[in-house]
Structure formats: C-alpha cells, structure tokens
mmCIF file of C-alpha atoms and ligand atoms in Angstrom:
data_model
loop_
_atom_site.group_PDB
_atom_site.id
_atom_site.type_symbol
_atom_site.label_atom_id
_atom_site.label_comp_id
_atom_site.label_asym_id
_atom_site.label_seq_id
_atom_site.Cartn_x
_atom_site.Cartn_y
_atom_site.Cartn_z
ATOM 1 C CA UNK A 23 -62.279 -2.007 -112.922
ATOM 2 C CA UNK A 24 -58.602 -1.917 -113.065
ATOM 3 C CA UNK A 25 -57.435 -5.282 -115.034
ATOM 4 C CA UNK A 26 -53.362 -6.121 -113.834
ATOM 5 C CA UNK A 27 -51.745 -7.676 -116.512
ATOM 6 C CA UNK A 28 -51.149 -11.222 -115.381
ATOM 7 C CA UNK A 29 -52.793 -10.321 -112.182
ATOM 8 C CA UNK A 30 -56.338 -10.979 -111.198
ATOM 9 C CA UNK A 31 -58.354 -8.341 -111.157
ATOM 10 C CA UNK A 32 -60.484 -7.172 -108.432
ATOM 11 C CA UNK A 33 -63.400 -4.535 -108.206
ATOM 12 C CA UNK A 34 -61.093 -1.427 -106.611
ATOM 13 C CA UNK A 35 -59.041 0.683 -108.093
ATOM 14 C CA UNK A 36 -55.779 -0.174 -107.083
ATOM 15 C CA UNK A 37 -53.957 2.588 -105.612
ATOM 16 C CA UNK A 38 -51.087 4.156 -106.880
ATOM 17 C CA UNK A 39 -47.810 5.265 -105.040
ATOM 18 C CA UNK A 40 -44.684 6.608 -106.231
ATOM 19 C CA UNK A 41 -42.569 4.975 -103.945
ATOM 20 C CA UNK A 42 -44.307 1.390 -102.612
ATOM 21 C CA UNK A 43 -42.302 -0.175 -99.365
ATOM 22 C CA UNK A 44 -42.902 -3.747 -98.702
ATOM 23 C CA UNK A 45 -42.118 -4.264 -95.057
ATOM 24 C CA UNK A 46 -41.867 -2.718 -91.963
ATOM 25 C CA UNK A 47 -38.958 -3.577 -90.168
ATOM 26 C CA UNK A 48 -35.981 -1.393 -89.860
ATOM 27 C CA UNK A 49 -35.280 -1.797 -93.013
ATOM 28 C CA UNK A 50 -38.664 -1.201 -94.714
ATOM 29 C CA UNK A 51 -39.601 1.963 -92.145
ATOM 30 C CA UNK A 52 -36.074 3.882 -92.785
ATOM 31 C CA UNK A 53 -36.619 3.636 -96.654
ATOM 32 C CA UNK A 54 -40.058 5.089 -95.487
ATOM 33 C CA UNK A 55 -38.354 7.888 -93.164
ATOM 34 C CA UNK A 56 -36.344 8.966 -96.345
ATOM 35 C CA UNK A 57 -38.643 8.880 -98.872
ATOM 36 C CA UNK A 58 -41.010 10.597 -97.056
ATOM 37 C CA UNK A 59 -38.788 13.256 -96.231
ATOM 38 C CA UNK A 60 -38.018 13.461 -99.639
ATOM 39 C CA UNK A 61 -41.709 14.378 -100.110
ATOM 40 C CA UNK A 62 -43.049 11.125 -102.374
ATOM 41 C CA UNK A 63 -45.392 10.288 -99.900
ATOM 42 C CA UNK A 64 -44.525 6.572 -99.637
ATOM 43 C CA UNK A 65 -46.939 3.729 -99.214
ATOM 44 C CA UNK A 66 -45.828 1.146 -96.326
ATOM 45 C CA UNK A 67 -47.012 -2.629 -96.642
ATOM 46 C CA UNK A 68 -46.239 -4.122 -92.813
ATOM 47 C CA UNK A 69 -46.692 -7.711 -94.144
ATOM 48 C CA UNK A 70 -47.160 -9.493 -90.706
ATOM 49 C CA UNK A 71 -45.146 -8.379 -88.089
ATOM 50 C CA UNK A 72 -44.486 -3.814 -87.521
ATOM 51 C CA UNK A 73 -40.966 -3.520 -86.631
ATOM 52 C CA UNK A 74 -39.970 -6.746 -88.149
ATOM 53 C CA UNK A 75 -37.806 -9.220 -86.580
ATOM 54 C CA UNK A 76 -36.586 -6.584 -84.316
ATOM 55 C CA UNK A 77 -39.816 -5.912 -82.067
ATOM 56 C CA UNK A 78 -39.239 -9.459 -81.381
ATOM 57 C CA UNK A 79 -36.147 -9.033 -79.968
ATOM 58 C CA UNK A 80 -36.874 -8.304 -76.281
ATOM 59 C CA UNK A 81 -33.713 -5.414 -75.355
ATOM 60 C CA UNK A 82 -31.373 -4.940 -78.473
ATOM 61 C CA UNK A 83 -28.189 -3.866 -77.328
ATOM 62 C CA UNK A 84 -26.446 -2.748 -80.439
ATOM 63 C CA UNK A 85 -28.385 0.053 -81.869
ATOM 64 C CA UNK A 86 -26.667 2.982 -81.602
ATOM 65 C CA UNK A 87 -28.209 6.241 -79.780
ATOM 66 C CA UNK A 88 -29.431 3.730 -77.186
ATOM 67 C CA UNK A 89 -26.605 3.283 -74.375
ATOM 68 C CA UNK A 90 -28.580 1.160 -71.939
ATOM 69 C CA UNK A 91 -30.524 -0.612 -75.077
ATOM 70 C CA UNK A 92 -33.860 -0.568 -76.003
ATOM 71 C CA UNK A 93 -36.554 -2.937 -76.730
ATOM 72 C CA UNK A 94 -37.306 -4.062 -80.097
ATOM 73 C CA UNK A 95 -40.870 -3.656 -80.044
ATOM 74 C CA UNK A 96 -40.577 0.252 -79.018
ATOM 75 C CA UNK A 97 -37.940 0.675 -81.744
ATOM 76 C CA UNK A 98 -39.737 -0.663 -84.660
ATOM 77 C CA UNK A 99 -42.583 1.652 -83.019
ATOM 78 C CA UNK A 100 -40.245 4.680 -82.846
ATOM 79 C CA UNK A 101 -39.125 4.134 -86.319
ATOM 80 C CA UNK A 102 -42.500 4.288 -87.463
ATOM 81 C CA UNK A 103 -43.599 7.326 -85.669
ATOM 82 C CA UNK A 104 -40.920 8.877 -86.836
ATOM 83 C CA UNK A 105 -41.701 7.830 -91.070
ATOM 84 C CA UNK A 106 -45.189 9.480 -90.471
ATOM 85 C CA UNK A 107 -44.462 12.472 -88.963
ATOM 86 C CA UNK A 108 -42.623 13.151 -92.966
ATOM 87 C CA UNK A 109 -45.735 11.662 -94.537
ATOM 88 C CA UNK A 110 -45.091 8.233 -94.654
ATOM 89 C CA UNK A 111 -48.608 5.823 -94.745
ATOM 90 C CA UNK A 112 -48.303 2.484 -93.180
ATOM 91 C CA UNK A 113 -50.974 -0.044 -94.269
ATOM 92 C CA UNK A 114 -51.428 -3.395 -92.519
ATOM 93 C CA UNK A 115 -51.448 -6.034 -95.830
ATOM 94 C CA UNK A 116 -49.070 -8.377 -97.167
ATOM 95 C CA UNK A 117 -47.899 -8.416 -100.763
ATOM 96 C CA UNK A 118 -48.773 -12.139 -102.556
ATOM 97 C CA UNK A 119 -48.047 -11.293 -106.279
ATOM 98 C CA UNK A 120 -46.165 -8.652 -108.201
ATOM 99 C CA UNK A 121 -45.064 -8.204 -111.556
ATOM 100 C CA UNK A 122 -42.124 -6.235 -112.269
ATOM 101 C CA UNK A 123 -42.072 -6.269 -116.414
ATOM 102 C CA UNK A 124 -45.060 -3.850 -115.898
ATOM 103 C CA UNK A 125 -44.662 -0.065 -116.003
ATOM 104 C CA UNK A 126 -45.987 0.973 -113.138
ATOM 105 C CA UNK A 127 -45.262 -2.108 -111.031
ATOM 106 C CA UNK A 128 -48.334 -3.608 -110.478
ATOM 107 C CA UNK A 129 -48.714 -5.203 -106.761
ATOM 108 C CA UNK A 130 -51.176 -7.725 -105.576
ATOM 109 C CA UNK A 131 -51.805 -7.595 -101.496
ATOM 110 C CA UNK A 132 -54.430 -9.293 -99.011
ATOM 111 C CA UNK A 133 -56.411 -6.120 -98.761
ATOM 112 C CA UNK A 134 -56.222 -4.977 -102.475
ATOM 113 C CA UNK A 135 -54.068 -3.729 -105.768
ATOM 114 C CA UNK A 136 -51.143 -1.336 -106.086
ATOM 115 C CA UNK A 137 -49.091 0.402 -108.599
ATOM 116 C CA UNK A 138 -45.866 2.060 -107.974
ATOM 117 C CA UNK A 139 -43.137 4.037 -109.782
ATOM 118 C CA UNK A 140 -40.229 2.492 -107.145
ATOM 119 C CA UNK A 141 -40.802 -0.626 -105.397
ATOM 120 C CA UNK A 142 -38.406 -0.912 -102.024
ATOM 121 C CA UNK A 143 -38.235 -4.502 -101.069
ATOM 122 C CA UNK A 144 -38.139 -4.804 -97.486
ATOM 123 C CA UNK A 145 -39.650 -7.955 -96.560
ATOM 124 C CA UNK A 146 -37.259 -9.783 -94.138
ATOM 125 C CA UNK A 147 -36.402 -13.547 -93.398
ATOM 126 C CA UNK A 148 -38.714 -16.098 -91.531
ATOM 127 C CA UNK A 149 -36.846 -18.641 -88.943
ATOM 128 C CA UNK A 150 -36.111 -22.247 -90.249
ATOM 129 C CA UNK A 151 -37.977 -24.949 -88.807
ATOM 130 C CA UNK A 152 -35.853 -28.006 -88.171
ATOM 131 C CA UNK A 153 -38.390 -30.325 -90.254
ATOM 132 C CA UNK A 154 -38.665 -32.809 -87.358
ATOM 133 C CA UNK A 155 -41.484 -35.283 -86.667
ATOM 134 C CA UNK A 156 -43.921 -33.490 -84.307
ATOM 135 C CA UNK A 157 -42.562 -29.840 -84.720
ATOM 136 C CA UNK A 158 -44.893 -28.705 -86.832
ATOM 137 C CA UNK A 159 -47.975 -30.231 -84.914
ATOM 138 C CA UNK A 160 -46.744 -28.632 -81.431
ATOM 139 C CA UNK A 161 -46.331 -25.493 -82.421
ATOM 140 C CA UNK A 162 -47.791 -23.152 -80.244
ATOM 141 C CA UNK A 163 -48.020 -26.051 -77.682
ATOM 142 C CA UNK A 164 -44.391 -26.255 -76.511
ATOM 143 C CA UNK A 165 -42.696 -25.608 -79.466
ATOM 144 C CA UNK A 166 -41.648 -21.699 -80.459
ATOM 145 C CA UNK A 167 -39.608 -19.681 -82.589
ATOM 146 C CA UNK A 168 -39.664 -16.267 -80.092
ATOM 147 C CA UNK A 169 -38.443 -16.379 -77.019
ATOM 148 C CA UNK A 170 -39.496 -12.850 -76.215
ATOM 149 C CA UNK A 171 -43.396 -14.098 -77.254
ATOM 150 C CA UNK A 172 -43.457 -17.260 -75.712
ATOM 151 C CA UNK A 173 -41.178 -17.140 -72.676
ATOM 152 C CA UNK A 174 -43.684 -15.567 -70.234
ATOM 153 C CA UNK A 175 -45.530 -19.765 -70.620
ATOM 154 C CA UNK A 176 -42.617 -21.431 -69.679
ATOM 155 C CA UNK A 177 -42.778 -19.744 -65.877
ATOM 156 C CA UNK A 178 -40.514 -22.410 -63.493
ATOM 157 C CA UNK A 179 -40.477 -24.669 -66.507
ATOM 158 C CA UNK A 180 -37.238 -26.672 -68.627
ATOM 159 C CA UNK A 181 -36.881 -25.980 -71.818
ATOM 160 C CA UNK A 182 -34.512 -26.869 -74.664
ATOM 161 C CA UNK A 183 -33.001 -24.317 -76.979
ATOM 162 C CA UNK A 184 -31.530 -25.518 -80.804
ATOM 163 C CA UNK A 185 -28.654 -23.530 -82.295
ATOM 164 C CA UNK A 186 -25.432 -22.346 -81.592
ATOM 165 C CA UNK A 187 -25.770 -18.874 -83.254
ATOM 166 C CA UNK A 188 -26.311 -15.322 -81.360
ATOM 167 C CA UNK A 189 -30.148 -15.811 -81.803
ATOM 168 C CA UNK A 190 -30.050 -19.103 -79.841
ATOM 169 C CA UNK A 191 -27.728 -17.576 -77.081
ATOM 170 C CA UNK A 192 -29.769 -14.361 -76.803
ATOM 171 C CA UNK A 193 -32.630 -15.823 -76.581
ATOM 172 C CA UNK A 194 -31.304 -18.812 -73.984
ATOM 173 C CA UNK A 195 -30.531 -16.041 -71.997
ATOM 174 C CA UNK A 196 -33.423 -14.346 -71.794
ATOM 175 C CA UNK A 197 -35.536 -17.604 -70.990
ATOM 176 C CA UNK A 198 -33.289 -17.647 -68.251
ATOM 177 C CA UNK A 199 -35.911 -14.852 -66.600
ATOM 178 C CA UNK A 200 -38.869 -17.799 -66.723
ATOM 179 C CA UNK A 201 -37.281 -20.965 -67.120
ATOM 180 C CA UNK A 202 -36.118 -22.691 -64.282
ATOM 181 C CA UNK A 203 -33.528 -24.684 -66.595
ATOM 182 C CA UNK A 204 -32.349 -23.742 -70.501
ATOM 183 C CA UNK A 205 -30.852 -26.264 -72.266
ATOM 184 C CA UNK A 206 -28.637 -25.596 -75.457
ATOM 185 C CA UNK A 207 -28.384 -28.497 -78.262
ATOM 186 C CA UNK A 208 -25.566 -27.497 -80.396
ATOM 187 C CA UNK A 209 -24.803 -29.575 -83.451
ATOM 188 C CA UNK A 210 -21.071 -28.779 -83.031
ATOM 189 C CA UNK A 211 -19.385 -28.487 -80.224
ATOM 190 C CA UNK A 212 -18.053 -24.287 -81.026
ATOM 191 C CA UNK A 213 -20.458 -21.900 -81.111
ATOM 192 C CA UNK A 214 -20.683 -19.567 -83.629
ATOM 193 C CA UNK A 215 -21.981 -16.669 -81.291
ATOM 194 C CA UNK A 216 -20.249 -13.382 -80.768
ATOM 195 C CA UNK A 217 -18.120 -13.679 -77.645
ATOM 196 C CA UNK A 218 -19.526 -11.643 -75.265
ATOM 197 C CA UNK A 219 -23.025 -13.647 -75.773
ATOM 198 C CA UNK A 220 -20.895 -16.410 -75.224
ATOM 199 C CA UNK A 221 -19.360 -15.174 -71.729
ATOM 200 C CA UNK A 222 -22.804 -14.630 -70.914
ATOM 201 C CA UNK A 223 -24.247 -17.817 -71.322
ATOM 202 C CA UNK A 224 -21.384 -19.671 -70.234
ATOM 203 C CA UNK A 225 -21.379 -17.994 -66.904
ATOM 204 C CA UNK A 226 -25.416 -18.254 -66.499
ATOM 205 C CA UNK A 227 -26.038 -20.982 -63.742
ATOM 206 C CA UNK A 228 -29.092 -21.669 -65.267
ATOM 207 C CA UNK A 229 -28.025 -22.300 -68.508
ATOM 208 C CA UNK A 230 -26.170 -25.887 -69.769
ATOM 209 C CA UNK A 231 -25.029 -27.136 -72.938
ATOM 210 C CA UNK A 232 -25.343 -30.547 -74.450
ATOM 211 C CA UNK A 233 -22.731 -30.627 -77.702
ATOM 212 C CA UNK A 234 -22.597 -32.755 -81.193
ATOM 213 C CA UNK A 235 -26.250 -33.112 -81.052
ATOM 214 C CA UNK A 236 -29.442 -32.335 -82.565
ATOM 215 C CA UNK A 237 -33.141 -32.520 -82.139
ATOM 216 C CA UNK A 238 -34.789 -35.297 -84.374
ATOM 217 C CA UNK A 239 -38.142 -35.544 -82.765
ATOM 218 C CA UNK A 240 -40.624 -33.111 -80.530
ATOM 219 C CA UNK A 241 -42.265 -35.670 -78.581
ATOM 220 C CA UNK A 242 -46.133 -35.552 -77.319
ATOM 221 C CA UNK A 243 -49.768 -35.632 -77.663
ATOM 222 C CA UNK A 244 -51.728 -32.643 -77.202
ATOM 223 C CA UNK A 245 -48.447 -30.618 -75.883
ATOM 224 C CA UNK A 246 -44.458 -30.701 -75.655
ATOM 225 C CA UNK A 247 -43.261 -33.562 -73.294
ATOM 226 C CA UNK A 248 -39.585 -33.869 -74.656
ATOM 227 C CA UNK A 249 -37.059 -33.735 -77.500
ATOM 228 C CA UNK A 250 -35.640 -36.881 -78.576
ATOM 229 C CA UNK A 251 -31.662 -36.352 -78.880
ATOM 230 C CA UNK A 252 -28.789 -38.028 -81.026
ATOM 231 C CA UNK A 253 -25.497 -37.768 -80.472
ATOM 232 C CA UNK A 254 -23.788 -37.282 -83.978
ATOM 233 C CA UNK A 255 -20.518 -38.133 -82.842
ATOM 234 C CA UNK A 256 -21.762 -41.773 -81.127
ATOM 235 C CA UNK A 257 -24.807 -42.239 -82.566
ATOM 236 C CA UNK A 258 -26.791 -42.890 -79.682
ATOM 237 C CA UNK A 259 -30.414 -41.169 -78.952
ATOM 238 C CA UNK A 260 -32.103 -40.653 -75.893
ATOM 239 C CA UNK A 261 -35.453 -38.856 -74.974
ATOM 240 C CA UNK A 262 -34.819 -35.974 -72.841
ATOM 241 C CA UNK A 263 -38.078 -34.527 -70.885
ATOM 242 C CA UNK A 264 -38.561 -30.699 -71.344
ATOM 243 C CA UNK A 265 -41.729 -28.737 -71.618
ATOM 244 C CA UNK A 266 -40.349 -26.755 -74.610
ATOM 245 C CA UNK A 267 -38.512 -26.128 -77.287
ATOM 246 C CA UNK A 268 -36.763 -23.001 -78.975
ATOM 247 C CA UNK A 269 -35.793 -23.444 -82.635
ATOM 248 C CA UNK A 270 -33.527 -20.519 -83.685
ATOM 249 C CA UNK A 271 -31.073 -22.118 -86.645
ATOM 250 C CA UNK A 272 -31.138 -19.422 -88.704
ATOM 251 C CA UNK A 273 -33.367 -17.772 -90.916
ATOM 252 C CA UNK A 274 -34.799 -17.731 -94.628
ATOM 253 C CA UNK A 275 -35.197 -14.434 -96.676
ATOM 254 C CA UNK A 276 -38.834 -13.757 -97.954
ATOM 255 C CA UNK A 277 -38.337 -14.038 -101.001
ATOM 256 C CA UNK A 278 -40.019 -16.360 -103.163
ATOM 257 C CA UNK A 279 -42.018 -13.642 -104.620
ATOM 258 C CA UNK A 280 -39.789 -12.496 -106.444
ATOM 259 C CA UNK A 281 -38.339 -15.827 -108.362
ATOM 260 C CA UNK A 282 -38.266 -15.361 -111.833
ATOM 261 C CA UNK A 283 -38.704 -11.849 -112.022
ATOM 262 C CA UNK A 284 -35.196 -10.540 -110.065
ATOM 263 C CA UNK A 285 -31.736 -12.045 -109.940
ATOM 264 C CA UNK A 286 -31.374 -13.973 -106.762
ATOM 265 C CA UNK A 287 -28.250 -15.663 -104.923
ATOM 266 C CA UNK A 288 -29.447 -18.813 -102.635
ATOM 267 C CA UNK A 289 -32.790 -17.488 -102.034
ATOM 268 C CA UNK A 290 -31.475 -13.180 -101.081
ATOM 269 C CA UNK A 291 -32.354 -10.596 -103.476
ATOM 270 C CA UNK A 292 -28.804 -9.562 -105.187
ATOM 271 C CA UNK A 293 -28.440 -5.806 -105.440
ATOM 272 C CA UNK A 294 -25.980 -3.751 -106.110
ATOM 273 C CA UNK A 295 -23.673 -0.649 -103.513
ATOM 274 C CA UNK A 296 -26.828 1.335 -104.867
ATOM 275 C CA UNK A 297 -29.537 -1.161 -103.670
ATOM 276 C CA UNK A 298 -30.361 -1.639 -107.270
ATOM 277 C CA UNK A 299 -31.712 -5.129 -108.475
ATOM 278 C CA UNK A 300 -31.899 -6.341 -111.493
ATOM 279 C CA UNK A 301 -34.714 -4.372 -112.359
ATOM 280 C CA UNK A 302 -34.655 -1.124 -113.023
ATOM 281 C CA UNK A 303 -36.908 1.107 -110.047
ATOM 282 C CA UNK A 304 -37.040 -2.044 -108.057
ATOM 283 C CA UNK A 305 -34.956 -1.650 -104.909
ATOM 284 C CA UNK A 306 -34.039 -4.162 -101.921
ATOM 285 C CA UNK A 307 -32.665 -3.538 -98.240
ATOM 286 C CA UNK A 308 -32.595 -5.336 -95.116
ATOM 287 C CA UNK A 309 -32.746 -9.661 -95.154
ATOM 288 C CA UNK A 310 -34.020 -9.750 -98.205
ATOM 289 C CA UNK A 311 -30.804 -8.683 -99.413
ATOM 290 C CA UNK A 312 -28.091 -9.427 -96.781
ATOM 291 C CA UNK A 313 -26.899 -12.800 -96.735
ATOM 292 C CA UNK A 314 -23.663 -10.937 -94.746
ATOM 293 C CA UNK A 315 -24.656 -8.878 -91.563
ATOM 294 C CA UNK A 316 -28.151 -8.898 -90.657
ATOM 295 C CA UNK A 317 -27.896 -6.349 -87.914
ATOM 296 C CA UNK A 318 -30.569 -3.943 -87.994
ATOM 297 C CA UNK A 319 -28.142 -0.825 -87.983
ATOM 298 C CA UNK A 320 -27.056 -2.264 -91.429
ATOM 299 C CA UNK A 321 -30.670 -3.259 -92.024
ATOM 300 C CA UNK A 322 -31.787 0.488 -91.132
ATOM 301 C CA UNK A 323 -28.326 2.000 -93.550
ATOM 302 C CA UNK A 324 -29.649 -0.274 -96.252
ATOM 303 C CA UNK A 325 -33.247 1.118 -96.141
ATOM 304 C CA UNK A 326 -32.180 4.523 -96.197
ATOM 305 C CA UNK A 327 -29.759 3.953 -99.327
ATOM 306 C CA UNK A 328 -32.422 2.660 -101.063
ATOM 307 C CA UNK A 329 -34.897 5.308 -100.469
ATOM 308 C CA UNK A 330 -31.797 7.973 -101.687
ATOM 309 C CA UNK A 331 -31.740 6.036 -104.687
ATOM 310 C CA UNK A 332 -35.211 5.451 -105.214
ATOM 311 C CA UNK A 333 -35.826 9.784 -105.198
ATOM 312 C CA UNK A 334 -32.773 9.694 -107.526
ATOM 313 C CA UNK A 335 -34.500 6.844 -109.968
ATOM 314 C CA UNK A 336 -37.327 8.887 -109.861
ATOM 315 C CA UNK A 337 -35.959 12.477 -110.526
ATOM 316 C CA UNK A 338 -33.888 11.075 -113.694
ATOM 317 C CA UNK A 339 -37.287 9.126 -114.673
ATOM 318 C CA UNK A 340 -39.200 13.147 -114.637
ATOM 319 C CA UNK A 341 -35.669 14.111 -116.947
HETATM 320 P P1 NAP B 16 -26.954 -18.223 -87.488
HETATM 321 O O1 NAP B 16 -25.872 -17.285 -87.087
HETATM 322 O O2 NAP B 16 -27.041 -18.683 -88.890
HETATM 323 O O3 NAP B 16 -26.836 -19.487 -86.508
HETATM 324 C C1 NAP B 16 -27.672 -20.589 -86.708
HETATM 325 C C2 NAP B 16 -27.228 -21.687 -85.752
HETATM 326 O O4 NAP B 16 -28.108 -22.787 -85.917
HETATM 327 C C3 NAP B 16 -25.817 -22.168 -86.015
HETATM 328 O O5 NAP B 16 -25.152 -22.373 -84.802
HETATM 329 C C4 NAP B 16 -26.033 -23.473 -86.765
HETATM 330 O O6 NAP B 16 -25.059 -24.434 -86.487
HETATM 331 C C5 NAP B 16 -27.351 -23.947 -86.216
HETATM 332 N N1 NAP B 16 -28.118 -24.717 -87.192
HETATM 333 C C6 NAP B 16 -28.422 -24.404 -88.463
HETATM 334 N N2 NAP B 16 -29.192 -25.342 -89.028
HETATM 335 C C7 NAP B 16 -29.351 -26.311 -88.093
HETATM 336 C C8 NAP B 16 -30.038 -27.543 -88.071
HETATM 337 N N3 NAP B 16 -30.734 -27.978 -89.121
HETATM 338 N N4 NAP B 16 -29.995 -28.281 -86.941
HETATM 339 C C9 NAP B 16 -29.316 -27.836 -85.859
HETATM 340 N N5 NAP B 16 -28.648 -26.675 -85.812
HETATM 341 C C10 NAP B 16 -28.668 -25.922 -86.919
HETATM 342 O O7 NAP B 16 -28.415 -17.634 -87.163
HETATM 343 P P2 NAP B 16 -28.885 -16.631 -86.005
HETATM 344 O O8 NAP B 16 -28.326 -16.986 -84.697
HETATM 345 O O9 NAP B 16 -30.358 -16.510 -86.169
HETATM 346 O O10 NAP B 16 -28.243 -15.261 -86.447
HETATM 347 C C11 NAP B 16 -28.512 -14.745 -87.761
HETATM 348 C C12 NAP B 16 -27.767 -13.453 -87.946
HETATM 349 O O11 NAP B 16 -28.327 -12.458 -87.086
HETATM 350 C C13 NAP B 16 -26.280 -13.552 -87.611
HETATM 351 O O12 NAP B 16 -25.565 -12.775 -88.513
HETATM 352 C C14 NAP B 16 -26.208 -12.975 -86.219
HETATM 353 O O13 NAP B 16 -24.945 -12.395 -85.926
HETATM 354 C C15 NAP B 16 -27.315 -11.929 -86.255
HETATM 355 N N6 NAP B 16 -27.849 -11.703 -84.898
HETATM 356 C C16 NAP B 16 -27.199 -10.794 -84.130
HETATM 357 C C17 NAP B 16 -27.636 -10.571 -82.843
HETATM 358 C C18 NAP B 16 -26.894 -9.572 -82.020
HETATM 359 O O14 NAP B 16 -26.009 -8.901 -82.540
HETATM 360 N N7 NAP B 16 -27.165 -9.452 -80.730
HETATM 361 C C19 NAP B 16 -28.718 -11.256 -82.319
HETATM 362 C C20 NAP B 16 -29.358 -12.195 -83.122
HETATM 363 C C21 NAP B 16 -28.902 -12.421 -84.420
HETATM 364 P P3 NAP B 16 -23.545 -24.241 -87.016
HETATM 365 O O15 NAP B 16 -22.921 -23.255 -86.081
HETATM 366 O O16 NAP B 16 -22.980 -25.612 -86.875
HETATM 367 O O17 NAP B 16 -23.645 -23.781 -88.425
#
C-alpha cells in the first residue's frame, strides 16, 4: 500500500507517469500528441467530457485544415486518435485532489492514485449558471447549457436563449434547426459577438431579440413553462411562456483544485510564454489558463507548448 502524503491512501499502487495530462479537450489531447511523440508515454485523465468543450460544439468553423468545418465531437475524436497512434493512454477518471509540494506529484482520481514527473493541466471551464430561482431544479427539464445536446427536444418548440456572447449566438442559431422560435435576452442592448455571428443571427427569421433584460426566474413544476423577464432599464417584469431555456453567459475555469498550491488570477491558472506555473514541472494550457482567447486553435498551440516544455523540464531534470 502506497500512503500519499496528505492524500488518502487506497489499496492500489498508484501508477506512475512521466508526463500526467489532466483533460482531454484540445488542449489536454495536443499536449498528449507531443509528448507522446516525444516518446514519454503520457497518461491522459478525460475528466468528464473527451474532446472537451469542443465536441459540444455542433460544426466549428474556425479550425484550420477544415475549409467547410467540422464537428466538434469528430475533432476531439480525431485529436485523440491521433495522441495514441504516438503512444498516448487515455483513461476515463477525473482528478479530485493533488498535491504539488510532493516529488513526484502525487494525484488523487475517481478510479485510483497517480504520480507524475510533469503534470499538464488541461482541465477546461464549466458554463455559469445564472443562479436563478428554479434553474437549478429544471435542469434537464427545459433548462440546458448545450444546445448541440439538447436541441434535438425542443423539435417545433420556443425557446429562450441568455447571453449576448458568440456562444449564445452560435448556439441561437443552431436551435434555429428545431425550434420553431429562438429568443435572445441580452442584458445590454450591443452584443459582444464577433460580427459575422452577428449578421447571421440578425438576418435569421426565426431568431428575435429582446434587449436590457435578464432572466430572474425559470418558471414551472415538473418542467420549463417560461422565464420571468425584467427590463433593467424600466424595471418592469413580465412572464414570457417558452418551453426552454439556453444559459450560455460565459464560463468558469476548473480550477479550484489547484487553490493554494499554484498562483491564480480570478480563478485561471497564471503561467508564463513557457506554460510554466508557479510550480516547477507543473504545466497549464487551454481554459484553465486563458482568460484572453479561448479558441481551441489557441487552446490546441497552448497544449502543444506545454508538452515541448514539459520534455524540456524533464531532459534538464535527467542533467
Ligand atoms: P462571453 O464572451 O463571456 O459572453 C457571455 C455573455 O453573457 C455576454 O454577452 C454577457 O453580457 C452575458 N452575461 C454574463 N453574465 C451574465 C448574467 N449573469 N446575466 C445575463 N447575461 C450575462 O462568453 P461566451 O459567449 O461563452 O464566449 C467565451 C469565449 O469563447 C469568447 O472568447 C468567445 O469569443 C469564444 N467563443 C468563440 C466561438 C467562435 O469563435 N465561433 C464560439 C463560442 C465561444 P455582456 O456582453 O453584457 O458582458
């Protein structure tokens, strides 16, 4: 029995990897597609969702090497054939604890222990609820965070998109295939969208906007029945009937993990050009670590600069 400092122990050995990835988006599967080709075997943790926010994303439009686009779920799948074909192991399990003052880094996950020489932090952002009465409870019954999951319910049906961002446009739009209506509630009354979303959504007839206003309540029983509105700019609220909603107002990193143990900057992992945190070995890429761009071309660049620097940790580590 292998006792982790700090770390409960369990009865099997943990085991060991030189490079340890936490995450399998684009971020988390490049880092694995360089390592691996740099022959240290590296050990990917998926955490919950292969391909990350990405295989969400129903077509993604911006990756390049894909003129007419290409869905997100085959490209997380393509990045990870791709990682294992050099050696790469992915391993369904999500990390709970780690601690970092330990030499090897000692990892705790759902499905066991791990130690590692380099640890690449890949572990993405989760979308913000809004923190309304009733959201939480109709979850799953009206209320969604993936449009691309969920849209396929709302067949002929109205629903009501929150967020002015490209996630709420993209995703308005492509409700636009099953919903006979879409809805978007913008707080403000610009969006904050890239502009060709914007055209898009603008010139969809099935698409409307209602401005200066936000969501304070998900209203039914057993499943969505409306939103209740308010106006910021004249205060007045009003239920509005839809049978659901789309939250997509941004997103938080995965992070709290890590408190204490690396330097942070509201809530992302602060690394340096190199991908370095503030611990030596430890190395972060992706949403974790990019309050900026999250794209996942940058996503997929920060990976791979990781992994580079990761071998290079490791070589000066063996002298
Ligand atoms: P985002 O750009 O942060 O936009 C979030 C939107 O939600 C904003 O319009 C914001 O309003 C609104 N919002 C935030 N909190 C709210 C609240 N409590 N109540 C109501 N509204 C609220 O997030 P995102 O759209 O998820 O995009 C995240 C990043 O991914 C961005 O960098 C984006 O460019 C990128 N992305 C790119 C693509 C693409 O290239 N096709 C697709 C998806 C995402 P305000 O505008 O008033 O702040």
């Amino acid at each position: 029995m292998f006792n982790l400092s700090g770390i409960s122990s369990s009865n099997a050995a943990p085991r060991h990897a030189r490079v340890l990835i936490l995450g399998a988006g684009p971020a988390g599967l490049s880092a694995a597609l360089y390592a691996a080709r740099a022959e240290l075997q590296p050990i990917v943790l998926t955490g919950t969702q292969i391909g990350g926010q990405a295989a969400l994303t129903h077509t993604i439009e911006n990756y390049p090497g894909f003129p007419e686009g290409v869905g997100g779920a085959e490209l997380g799948d393509l990045f990870q054939k791709q990682a294992e074909r050099f050696g790469a192991t992915v391993e369904f399990g999500s990390a709970h604890r780690v601690d970092l003052s330990a030499r090897p880094f000692q990892i705790e996950t759902d499905s066991g222990q791990y130690t590692a020489d380099t640890l690449i932090i890949a572990t993405g952002a989760s979308p913000n609820h809004l923190n309304v009465p009733g959201e939480a409870e109709l979850t799953g019954r009206g209320v969604s965070y993936c449009g691309t999951c969920d849209g396929w319910f709302f067949k002929d049906k109205k629903v009501v998109v929150v967020g002015g961002g490209d996630s709420a446009l993209e995703e308005g739009i492509f409700l636009t295939r099953f919903a006979s209506s879409v809805t978007i509630v913008h707080r403000r009354d610009t969006l904050r969208a890239g502009a060709i979303l914007q055209k898009r959504a603008r010139e969809n007839p099935k698409i409307d906007f209602i401005w200066n206003t936000v969501v304070t309540e998900a209203v039914g029983q057993d499943k969505l029945t409306g939103v209740r509105l308010k106006n910021l700019q004249t205060g007045e609220e009003r239920l509005f009937p839809t049978d659901g909603l789309f939250i997509f107002i941004g997103h938080t990193p995965n992070t709290q993990m890590f408190a204490g143990q690396l330097e942070m900057e509201n809530g992302y992992i602060k690394v340096d050009e190199r991908m370095r945190t503030s611990v030596a070995g430890v190395f972060a890429a992706g949403e974790a670590a990019d309050p900026h761009f999250k794209q996942v071309v940058v996503s997929a660049g920060m990976g791979a600069a990781a992994a580079i620097e990761a071998t290079r940790y490791l070589q000066e580590m063996a002298g």
